[in-house]
Amino acid sequence: MSIETVPDSGYYSISNVSVQSSITTATDDTVSIQKMPDYTYFRSLWWTEGNIHPEAKWEEAKLPYVLVEGVTLEEYERRTDEFNVHGLWEWTNYKVSVYELPLKPHETCISAIIKYFNKSCGDADDTNARIIGFGATRTRDDNSGKEADASFRPRKPRVPAPSGSDGENEPWPNIVVEVACSESIDHVFEKVKNYWLMDFSRVHDAIVIKIDPVPENRMPSRMQAWHFCSRNRIRRGADLPHRTHFEFGTHDGAGNPLNIPRGVCLIKIDLDCLYYQARSDVRIPRHILPDPIVLDFSIIREEIFYAYDV
């Protein structure tokens, strides 16, 4: 690593990243060195080294945060694989942005939903109608690359290139899950409406979870869920309204306590949506799976809270 002084700037140039140096101030008898906090360099270490540095103070960053510019999609994908970063960065028009942080509520919620969804579809596991989990498999289109937190689909035929989820002929998932903790709800809605469910050639249904941020190791209290289905888009280019929205935490946005029993906070996925455009030899297993698949988010809440009972 090379370190050079940028003349008259108060900055060091370290591996092509500018970082503000200390500022020297004179007093009557001494010279004091004052550190001026600039987190640009420390945040850049996530990109250059895969290091979430404690001095980066990511908890104070306004997301989405532009991590680096002038990066090809291929280089972005190489770095995400090298540093095992999935569901946290996205690539758009040669910019890599951080839109989510790997916080405990975010990760435990994803785990709980995957576990519950797999169990709900488990009776089809020994058939050719089994549902496959693709996790945070990357997707790409002409000018962006994104990863859901979880994704599911049956076996589907390949599609004409370049309309596939890989920019070639890989079919898109039918269900995606997006969990937002640090991420703003506006940002995740934009992804759902204008990327995942942009039209019927992509994802069919999306589940969005918003967990309000809490201090480290404190149990989350406000949690919301939305269900979007492409069938609710009235016409091409029209806004996509949500099909379902509810609070399923212990408190609402005003801090009022909630006491929500099982059987109230439900998202229902029709089998026709789950098996949309499945291969011709895959028959919808209506005699095996319930229609719709019902996800009770009080169970998701319990699973998240178990992670805090250490």
Coordinates of C-alpha atoms in Angstrom, one line a residue:
M1 CA 0.0 0.0 0.0
S2 CA 1.4 3.4 -1.0
I3 CA 0.8 6.6 1.0
E4 CA 1.3 10.0 -0.6
T5 CA 0.6 13.5 0.6
V6 CA -1.7 15.5 -1.6
P7 CA -0.1 19.1 -1.6
D8 CA -2.0 21.8 0.3
S9 CA -5.1 19.6 0.8
G10 CA -4.8 18.1 4.3
Y11 CA -5.4 14.7 2.7
Y12 CA -3.4 11.5 2.3
S13 CA -3.9 9.4 -0.9
I14 CA -4.0 5.8 0.3
S15 CA -4.5 3.2 -2.5
N16 CA -6.3 5.8 -4.6
V17 CA -8.7 6.7 -1.8
S18 CA -8.5 10.1 -0.3
V19 CA -8.6 10.3 3.5
Q20 CA -8.4 13.4 5.6
S21 CA -5.2 13.8 7.7
S22 CA -4.8 15.2 11.1
I23 CA -4.9 18.9 11.5
T24 CA -2.1 20.6 13.5
T25 CA -2.9 23.6 15.6
A26 CA -0.4 25.7 17.5
T27 CA -0.8 26.8 21.1
D28 CA 1.4 29.0 23.3
D29 CA 3.6 26.1 24.5
T30 CA 2.6 23.0 22.5
V31 CA 1.5 21.7 19.2
S32 CA -1.7 19.6 19.5
I33 CA -2.8 17.1 17.0
Q34 CA -6.5 16.8 16.5
K35 CA -8.1 14.0 14.5
M36 CA -10.8 15.1 12.2
P37 CA -13.1 12.1 11.7
D38 CA -13.5 11.1 8.1
Y39 CA -14.9 7.7 7.5
T40 CA -14.5 7.5 3.8
Y41 CA -11.3 5.5 3.9
F42 CA -12.5 3.1 6.6
R43 CA -15.7 2.5 4.8
S44 CA -13.8 1.9 1.6
L45 CA -12.1 -1.1 3.3
W46 CA -15.3 -3.1 2.9
W47 CA -14.8 -2.9 -0.9
T48 CA -11.0 -3.2 -1.0
E49 CA -10.5 -5.8 1.8
G50 CA -13.9 -7.2 2.8
N51 CA -13.3 -5.5 6.2
I52 CA -16.2 -3.9 8.0
H53 CA -13.9 -1.7 10.0
P54 CA -15.1 -0.5 13.5
E55 CA -13.9 3.0 12.7
A56 CA -16.1 3.2 9.6
K57 CA -19.1 3.8 11.9
W58 CA -21.5 2.2 9.4
E59 CA -24.3 2.6 11.9
E60 CA -24.1 6.4 11.3
A61 CA -24.1 6.1 7.5
K62 CA -27.0 7.3 5.4
L63 CA -28.1 4.4 3.2
P64 CA -27.9 3.8 0.4
Y65 CA -24.2 4.7 0.6
V66 CA -22.1 4.9 -2.6
L67 CA -19.1 2.6 -1.8
V68 CA -17.2 3.0 -5.1
E69 CA -17.8 4.2 -8.6
G70 CA -16.5 3.3 -12.0
V71 CA -16.8 -0.5 -11.4
T72 CA -17.9 -3.0 -14.0
L73 CA -20.6 -5.5 -13.2
E74 CA -18.1 -8.4 -13.5
E75 CA -15.8 -6.8 -10.9
Y76 CA -18.7 -6.2 -8.6
E77 CA -19.7 -9.8 -8.8
R78 CA -16.1 -11.0 -8.2
R79 CA -15.9 -8.9 -5.1
T80 CA -19.2 -10.0 -3.7
D81 CA -18.1 -13.6 -4.2
E82 CA -14.6 -13.0 -2.7
F83 CA -15.9 -11.3 0.4
N84 CA -19.2 -13.3 0.6
V85 CA -21.3 -10.2 0.6
H86 CA -24.9 -10.9 -0.5
G87 CA -28.1 -9.0 0.0
L88 CA -26.2 -5.9 1.2
W89 CA -24.7 -4.3 -1.9
E90 CA -26.1 -3.5 -5.3
W91 CA -24.6 -2.4 -8.6
T92 CA -26.3 0.3 -10.7
N93 CA -24.7 2.2 -13.6
Y94 CA -21.1 1.4 -12.6
K95 CA -21.7 2.4 -8.9
V96 CA -21.7 0.0 -6.0
S97 CA -23.9 1.1 -3.1
V98 CA -24.4 -0.3 0.4
Y99 CA -28.1 -0.5 1.1
E100 CA -28.2 -2.8 4.1
L101 CA -26.0 -3.9 7.0
P102 CA -25.5 -7.4 8.3
L103 CA -27.3 -6.8 11.6
K104 CA -28.8 -9.4 13.9
P105 CA -32.5 -8.6 13.3
H106 CA -31.9 -8.6 9.5
E107 CA -30.1 -12.0 9.4
T108 CA -32.4 -13.8 11.9
C109 CA -35.5 -12.6 10.1
I110 CA -34.2 -14.0 6.8
S111 CA -33.3 -17.3 8.4
A112 CA -36.8 -17.5 10.0
I113 CA -38.6 -16.9 6.8
I114 CA -36.6 -19.4 4.8
K115 CA -37.1 -22.0 7.4
Y116 CA -40.9 -21.4 7.5
F117 CA -41.3 -21.2 3.8
N118 CA -39.4 -24.4 3.2
K119 CA -41.5 -26.2 5.8
S120 CA -44.7 -24.9 4.3
C121 CA -43.8 -26.3 0.9
G122 CA -42.1 -29.4 2.3
D123 CA -44.8 -31.9 1.4
A124 CA -43.9 -31.5 -2.3
D125 CA -40.2 -32.2 -1.7
D126 CA -40.2 -35.8 -3.0
T127 CA -42.0 -34.8 -6.2
N128 CA -41.0 -33.0 -9.4
A129 CA -43.1 -30.1 -8.1
R130 CA -40.6 -29.4 -5.3
I131 CA -39.9 -25.7 -4.6
I132 CA -36.2 -24.8 -4.8
G133 CA -34.6 -22.1 -2.6
F134 CA -32.1 -19.9 -4.4
G135 CA -31.2 -17.7 -1.4
A136 CA -29.5 -14.5 -2.4
T137 CA -28.5 -15.6 -5.9
R138 CA -27.4 -12.6 -7.9
T139 CA -29.5 -11.2 -10.8
R140 CA -28.7 -8.7 -13.5
D141 CA -30.2 -6.6 -16.2
D142 CA -28.7 -4.1 -18.6
N143 CA -27.7 -1.5 -16.0
S144 CA -28.1 -3.1 -12.5
G145 CA -27.3 -6.1 -10.5
K146 CA -29.3 -7.0 -7.4
E147 CA -29.8 -9.9 -4.9
A148 CA -32.9 -10.6 -2.9
D149 CA -32.5 -11.8 0.7
A150 CA -34.3 -15.1 -0.3
S151 CA -35.8 -16.4 -3.5
F152 CA -37.9 -19.5 -4.5
R153 CA -39.3 -21.1 -7.6
P154 CA -40.1 -24.5 -9.1
R155 CA -38.3 -25.8 -12.1
K156 CA -38.9 -23.5 -15.0
P157 CA -37.9 -23.5 -18.7
R158 CA -35.0 -21.4 -19.8
V159 CA -36.0 -18.0 -21.3
P160 CA -34.7 -16.2 -24.4
A161 CA -31.4 -14.3 -23.7
P162 CA -30.8 -11.7 -22.5
S163 CA -34.1 -11.6 -20.6
G164 CA -33.0 -14.1 -17.9
S165 CA -32.2 -13.4 -14.3
D166 CA -28.5 -13.8 -15.1
G167 CA -28.6 -11.5 -18.1
E168 CA -28.7 -14.7 -20.2
N169 CA -31.4 -17.4 -20.1
E170 CA -31.7 -18.4 -16.4
P171 CA -35.4 -18.1 -15.3
W172 CA -36.3 -15.6 -12.7
P173 CA -37.5 -16.7 -9.2
N174 CA -41.3 -16.6 -8.6
I175 CA -41.0 -15.4 -5.0
V176 CA -38.5 -13.0 -3.5
V177 CA -38.1 -11.9 0.1
E178 CA -36.6 -8.5 1.0
V179 CA -35.8 -7.7 4.7
A180 CA -35.0 -4.1 5.4
C181 CA -33.5 -3.0 8.7
S182 CA -31.0 -0.3 7.9
E183 CA -32.5 0.0 4.4
S184 CA -35.2 2.6 3.9
I185 CA -38.7 1.4 3.0
D186 CA -38.7 3.7 0.0
H187 CA -35.6 2.1 -1.4
V188 CA -36.9 -1.5 -1.0
F189 CA -40.3 -0.5 -2.5
E190 CA -38.5 0.9 -5.5
K191 CA -36.6 -2.4 -6.0
V192 CA -39.8 -4.4 -5.7
K193 CA -41.9 -2.3 -8.1
N194 CA -39.3 -1.3 -10.7
Y195 CA -37.0 -4.3 -10.7
W196 CA -38.3 -7.5 -9.2
L197 CA -41.9 -7.1 -10.2
M198 CA -41.2 -4.8 -13.2
D199 CA -43.4 -7.0 -15.4
F200 CA -44.7 -10.6 -15.7
S201 CA -41.4 -11.8 -17.2
R202 CA -39.6 -11.4 -13.8
V203 CA -40.7 -12.2 -10.3
H204 CA -44.4 -12.9 -9.5
D205 CA -44.7 -12.1 -5.8
A206 CA -42.5 -10.3 -3.3
I207 CA -42.6 -10.3 0.5
V208 CA -41.1 -7.2 2.2
I209 CA -40.3 -7.0 5.9
K210 CA -39.3 -3.7 7.6
I211 CA -37.7 -3.9 11.0
D212 CA -37.1 -0.6 12.7
P213 CA -33.5 -0.3 13.8
V214 CA -32.6 -0.8 17.5
P215 CA -29.4 -0.6 19.5
E216 CA -27.1 -3.6 19.3
N217 CA -28.4 -6.7 21.0
R218 CA -31.7 -5.1 21.8
M219 CA -34.8 -7.0 20.7
P220 CA -36.6 -5.3 17.8
S221 CA -40.1 -4.0 18.6
R222 CA -41.6 -2.6 15.5
M223 CA -41.9 -5.0 12.5
Q224 CA -44.1 -4.7 9.4
A225 CA -44.8 -6.9 6.4
W226 CA -46.1 -6.3 2.9
H227 CA -47.1 -8.7 0.2
F228 CA -46.9 -7.6 -3.5
C229 CA -48.3 -9.7 -6.3
S230 CA -47.8 -8.8 -10.0
R231 CA -51.5 -9.6 -10.6
N232 CA -52.3 -6.4 -8.7
R233 CA -50.7 -4.2 -11.4
I234 CA -53.7 -2.9 -13.4
R235 CA -51.7 -2.1 -16.5
R236 CA -48.1 -2.0 -17.7
G237 CA -46.3 1.0 -16.3
A238 CA -49.0 1.6 -13.6
D239 CA -48.0 1.7 -9.9
L240 CA -48.1 -1.7 -8.1
P241 CA -50.1 -1.5 -4.9
H242 CA -49.5 -3.9 -2.1
R243 CA -51.9 -6.8 -1.5
T244 CA -51.3 -7.1 2.2
H245 CA -49.8 -4.9 4.9
F246 CA -49.7 -5.4 8.7
E247 CA -47.7 -4.7 11.8
F248 CA -46.5 -7.9 13.6
G249 CA -44.0 -6.6 16.2
T250 CA -44.6 -5.8 19.9
H251 CA -45.2 -2.0 19.3
D252 CA -46.5 0.1 16.5
G253 CA -45.0 3.3 15.0
A254 CA -46.3 5.4 17.9
G255 CA -44.8 3.1 20.5
N256 CA -48.2 1.7 21.5
P257 CA -48.0 -2.0 22.6
L258 CA -49.4 -4.7 20.3
N259 CA -50.7 -8.1 21.4
I260 CA -51.2 -9.9 18.2
P261 CA -52.1 -13.6 18.5
R262 CA -51.5 -16.3 15.9
G263 CA -53.8 -16.4 12.9
V264 CA -54.0 -12.7 12.4
C265 CA -50.9 -11.5 10.5
L266 CA -51.0 -13.7 7.4
I267 CA -49.5 -13.6 4.0
K268 CA -51.1 -15.9 1.5
I269 CA -49.3 -17.1 -1.6
D270 CA -51.5 -18.7 -4.3
L271 CA -50.2 -21.9 -5.8
D272 CA -50.8 -20.4 -9.3
C273 CA -48.4 -17.6 -8.3
L274 CA -45.8 -19.9 -6.7
Y275 CA -45.8 -22.2 -9.8
Y276 CA -46.1 -19.4 -12.4
Q277 CA -44.6 -20.5 -15.7
A278 CA -43.3 -23.8 -14.3
R279 CA -42.0 -26.4 -16.7
S280 CA -44.7 -28.3 -18.6
D281 CA -43.9 -31.5 -16.8
V282 CA -44.4 -29.8 -13.4
R283 CA -48.0 -30.1 -12.3
I284 CA -49.2 -27.9 -9.5
P285 CA -49.5 -30.2 -6.5
R286 CA -53.0 -29.1 -5.4
H287 CA -53.6 -32.5 -3.8
I288 CA -50.4 -32.1 -1.7
L289 CA -50.0 -28.4 -0.8
P290 CA -52.5 -26.1 0.7
D291 CA -53.8 -23.4 -1.7
P292 CA -52.9 -20.7 -0.7
I293 CA -49.6 -21.3 1.2
V294 CA -50.2 -19.3 4.4
L295 CA -47.4 -17.7 6.3
D296 CA -48.3 -16.7 9.8
F297 CA -45.9 -13.9 10.9
S298 CA -46.5 -14.4 14.6
I299 CA -44.4 -17.5 14.0
I300 CA -41.8 -15.5 12.3
R301 CA -41.8 -13.0 15.2
E302 CA -41.3 -15.8 17.7
E303 CA -38.4 -17.2 15.7
I304 CA -36.7 -13.8 15.7
F305 CA -37.2 -13.4 19.4
Y306 CA -35.7 -16.8 20.2
A307 CA -32.4 -15.5 18.8
Y308 CA -32.3 -13.0 21.7
D309 CA -33.1 -15.6 24.4
V310 CA -29.4 -16.4 24.9

